[in-house]
Amino acid sequence: MSSRFVFTGSPAARGMTLGRARLVQPSEFNIDERPLDAADVDSEVARLRNALVHARDELRGIRDKLHGALAREVGEFIDAHSLILNDPELTEGLYDLIRKGRYRASAALKMQRDRLIAAFEAIDDPYLRSRREDIDHVIGRVLSALTRDTTPSERQIASRVGTILISDTVAPAELAHLTEHGVLGVVTTGGSPLSHSAILARSMRLPMVVGAHEALKRVTDDDLLLVDGSAGEIVVHPTAQDLQRYRHYQRELARSAEALSRLKHARTLTQDGAEIQLFANAELLNDVAQARAYGAVGVGLYRTEFLFLQRHELPDEEEQFTAYRDLVLAMGGAPVTIRTLDLGADKADNTGLVLAEEPNPALGVRGVRLALRQPALFTTQLRAILRASVFGPVRILVPMITSAEEIVAVRTLIDACARELRTGGYEIADHYELGAMIEVPAAALMLPGMVRHVDFLAIGTNDLIQYTLAADRGNDALGTLYDPLHPAVLYLLARIITAGARAKKAVTLCGEMAGDTRYTALLLALGLTGFSMHPSSLLEVRHAIGECDRQKLRALGARLLRAQTRAGIKRVLADAKG
Ligand code: PEP
Ligand code: MG
C-alpha cells in the first residue's frame, strides 16, 4: 500500500477537492541552435510568420468558444496574450534575429523569451514579476505551433475528466477549458497567487495551489490526491481520516448550498426582523436573470461603460435607449439604477472617445468631470435614460461626485433634457431620482451640506478606499495597504450612512465589500440598510444578514468606531463572531 505524504504550496483559490493526479510535464521544445544558411532565411521567416498566425488563431478560437461571465473574465486574459503576440517589438525582434543573427525560429523565440524574462525579473514588484508567466505561455504557444503540434496542449489536458491537473504552469485560456471538461483542481509547481490564472481560478471556484515545487517530482499519474486550496496543501494517498475530513467538507458545502437555495425568494431580514434591501450590480442580461431569480429588490448599479467599450464609435441615443429600456423591462417594475458614464483617460482606448493622456487618470478627468466637460456626450446618455424611464422606475446615478456644484450642474442638464424631450413629443416618466456615488472622501466629509441636492446615495467603496488610503485599487503589490478595515474607511462609511439617514435619503453600498460576507455584520453595525452586489453573492449575504441581531449590532458599531487601529477593528470583529 502506498503511504500517505503531504507537501505544500501557496494557496491560490479556496476549496477542497479529491481526484486522481494527471501530470503534464513541461513541454520539451526542440530548440535548434544551428545557424541558418543565408538561403533559408526567407523560408524560416515565413515559417515563424505562419506559427504566429496559427497561435493568434488558436487564441481567437478559444475566445469565440467562451460564453457568459467566463467570456468576459477569460477574455481579458486572452486579450493580454494576444497583445503580447501582436507586439511589434516582439515580432520585429524575432524577424531581426532570423534575418540578421541567422537564428532558426525556435532559437529566436527562446532568445526573445529569455530577454523579456530577464527584464521582468529585474522589476522590483511581485505583481509585475508574476507577468513573466504570461510571456512563457505566449512563447510556448508559438513554439508548439512551430513544431506543428497538432493536438494543442490545452485540448489534450481538457480531455481528462475528474482529475487534478499537476503542471508547471497553466494559462488562463487553458483553465477555462479545464473546468468545462471536469478538471476538479489544479496544482502548479510555479506561478504566483497574483497570476491571471489564479485570479481566474478564484472567480471560477476551482481549488488551486501554486508554487508547489515538488509536485511534478513526488506525484505520479493516477495517485489519489486531496487538495486543499485554502491551506495550500496536497495530501498524496490520503488515509481514511483524510477522506472523512473531505466528506465533512462536502457535507458542509452541500448543506450551505441547500440552505442558500431555500433563501432564493425569502425576504432579507435580520434575526430580529429588520428588513434589509439587497440589490444587484448587473451589466449583462444574464446578471439580470440571476438577480431576479435570487430575489434582488432591484438593480443597484448598472455600469454603462461596457456599452462604450470594445468599439470604435460611440453608441448613439437610440442604441443606448434600447439597452436601458431592455434592462428596465427585464427587471419587471423593480427599480433600476443606471450609472452615467464613468470613463477616464485610462479606460478610453477602444471606445471611440478621444481623451488627452493624463499622468494620473484615477485623479483626472473621469466620471462626472468628463461628463460635464463633454455635454454632447452626456446629454445623449441622459436623454436615452430619460426615455427608458417610461418603462419602469429608473434612478440616475452619477459617479465621482466631489462637490454640490457638480450635482446641481447635472440636475440642470437633466431637467433641460427632460423639457426638450417632452416638447419633442417623447413620453418620459413624471418622476426620476438623481443620486450621487459617494466615492471621493471630500464628498463623504461634506455630505451633510450636500445631501439635500440628491434623492439617494450609493457608496462606491472600491474607489472610496483607494482615495482615502492613497492606495491604487488595481495594484496588488500594495497588499494589505488597500484595506476596507482601515479605521479611516469605517469612519467615512459611518459618516455617509448617518448623513443619509438624517436626511431620510436611501443609502446603498455597491462596492465589492457589499458582496463579501466578511463585512456583512460590520456594515449592518454601521447602520447600512441597502447592499448592492454581483447577483452570485445575493444568497450568501442574505444568509449572513439572517444571522445578525440588531441589539448586538448596535454594540458592535460603537466598539468598531472606537477602535483606532486595523488590528483593533479585527479584534472587535473576531470577538463578535466568537
Ligand atoms: C466603486 O467605486 O465602489 C464602484 C462600485 O464603482 P466602480 O467599481 O465601477 O468604480
Ligand atoms: Mg467607482
PDB file of N, CA, C and O and ligand atoms in Angstrom, residues 339 342 366 437 439 463 473, ligand 2:
ATOM      1  N   ARG A 339     -25.985  54.022 -13.836  1.00  0.00           N
ATOM      2  CA  ARG A 339     -24.908  54.961 -13.540  1.00  0.00           C
ATOM      3  C   ARG A 339     -24.406  55.574 -14.833  1.00  0.00           C
ATOM      4  O   ARG A 339     -24.138  54.867 -15.804  1.00  0.00           O
ATOM      5  N   ASP A 342     -18.674  56.314 -16.525  1.00  0.00           N
ATOM      6  CA  ASP A 342     -17.535  56.534 -15.626  1.00  0.00           C
ATOM      7  C   ASP A 342     -16.252  56.124 -16.330  1.00  0.00           C
ATOM      8  O   ASP A 342     -15.650  55.109 -16.005  1.00  0.00           O
ATOM      9  N   ARG A 366     -12.388  62.055 -15.023  1.00  0.00           N
ATOM     10  CA  ARG A 366     -13.189  60.837 -15.159  1.00  0.00           C
ATOM     11  C   ARG A 366     -14.559  61.063 -14.532  1.00  0.00           C
ATOM     12  O   ARG A 366     -14.767  62.034 -13.811  1.00  0.00           O
ATOM     13  N   MET A 437     -22.800  58.975  -6.439  1.00  0.00           N
ATOM     14  CA  MET A 437     -21.891  57.960  -5.915  1.00  0.00           C
ATOM     15  C   MET A 437     -21.005  58.676  -4.914  1.00  0.00           C
ATOM     16  O   MET A 437     -20.399  59.703  -5.241  1.00  0.00           O
ATOM     17  N   GLU A 439     -17.744  58.306  -3.419  1.00  0.00           N
ATOM     18  CA  GLU A 439     -16.530  57.504  -3.554  1.00  0.00           C
ATOM     19  C   GLU A 439     -15.275  58.372  -3.469  1.00  0.00           C
ATOM     20  O   GLU A 439     -14.168  57.883  -3.573  1.00  0.00           O
ATOM     21  N   ASP A 463     -13.633  52.670  -4.899  1.00  0.00           N
ATOM     22  CA  ASP A 463     -12.865  53.901  -5.060  1.00  0.00           C
ATOM     23  C   ASP A 463     -12.673  54.635  -3.746  1.00  0.00           C
ATOM     24  O   ASP A 463     -11.611  55.201  -3.496  1.00  0.00           O
ATOM     25  N   ARG A 473      -6.328  50.848  -6.355  1.00  0.00           N
ATOM     26  CA  ARG A 473      -7.139  49.638  -6.206  1.00  0.00           C
ATOM     27  C   ARG A 473      -6.691  48.501  -7.125  1.00  0.00           C
ATOM     28  O   ARG A 473      -6.992  47.346  -6.884  1.00  0.00           O
TER      29      ARG A 473
HETATM   30 MG    MG B   2     -16.120  53.782  -8.505  1.00  0.00          MG
END
